[in-house]
């Protein structure tokens, strides 16, 4: 289960709660299995402690260095971008995660959350920006035409 799903899934958990769980896990398992595991622990700890940019950097290194788990690391890169407010990059990495074997249901949720958050920028930046705030909603429908949020997306787009 990805961090994003833990935070926004059916059983919502705060970053603070996840940070404590992270600390507890590491306290009970002080020795990392290998270099990848050590780097992943560090990236996760940075994420749950709100250091999203630093976490992003480590997850990118993990994705490059350990391509067998690229789907996992790219989904976490998407999470970091989401928390940084860069919804377009979040969707890019969620889509890449999906294309590399990431959990379809989780990516359905994650892409929709980022698309919806991006579309809300319309109200905040309506007159000061020419950004097409519906483009990620359209992207969501392109990826998940029958997804869990397709009806909501179509309604948002007036379809």
XYZ file of C-alpha atoms in Angstrom, residues 5 9 17 43-44 50 54 78 83-84 95 105-106 115 118-119 127 134 155:
19
model
C -3.443 5.471 -0.199
C -7.809 5.743 1.595
C 0.644 8.977 12.483
C 12.952 8.291 1.667
C 9.862 7.159 3.554
C 7.037 16.475 5.588
C 14.298 15.594 -0.044
C 4.019 11.198 -7.552
C 2.312 17.315 -1.584
C 4.522 19.939 -3.222
C 0.876 7.252 -14.974
C -6.872 0.808 -8.331
C -4.411 2.906 -6.357
C -6.510 15.968 -11.237
C -5.334 20.769 -10.014
C -8.805 21.676 -11.269
C -7.843 35.641 -13.709
C -9.281 20.771 -16.719
C -19.757 15.890 -14.860
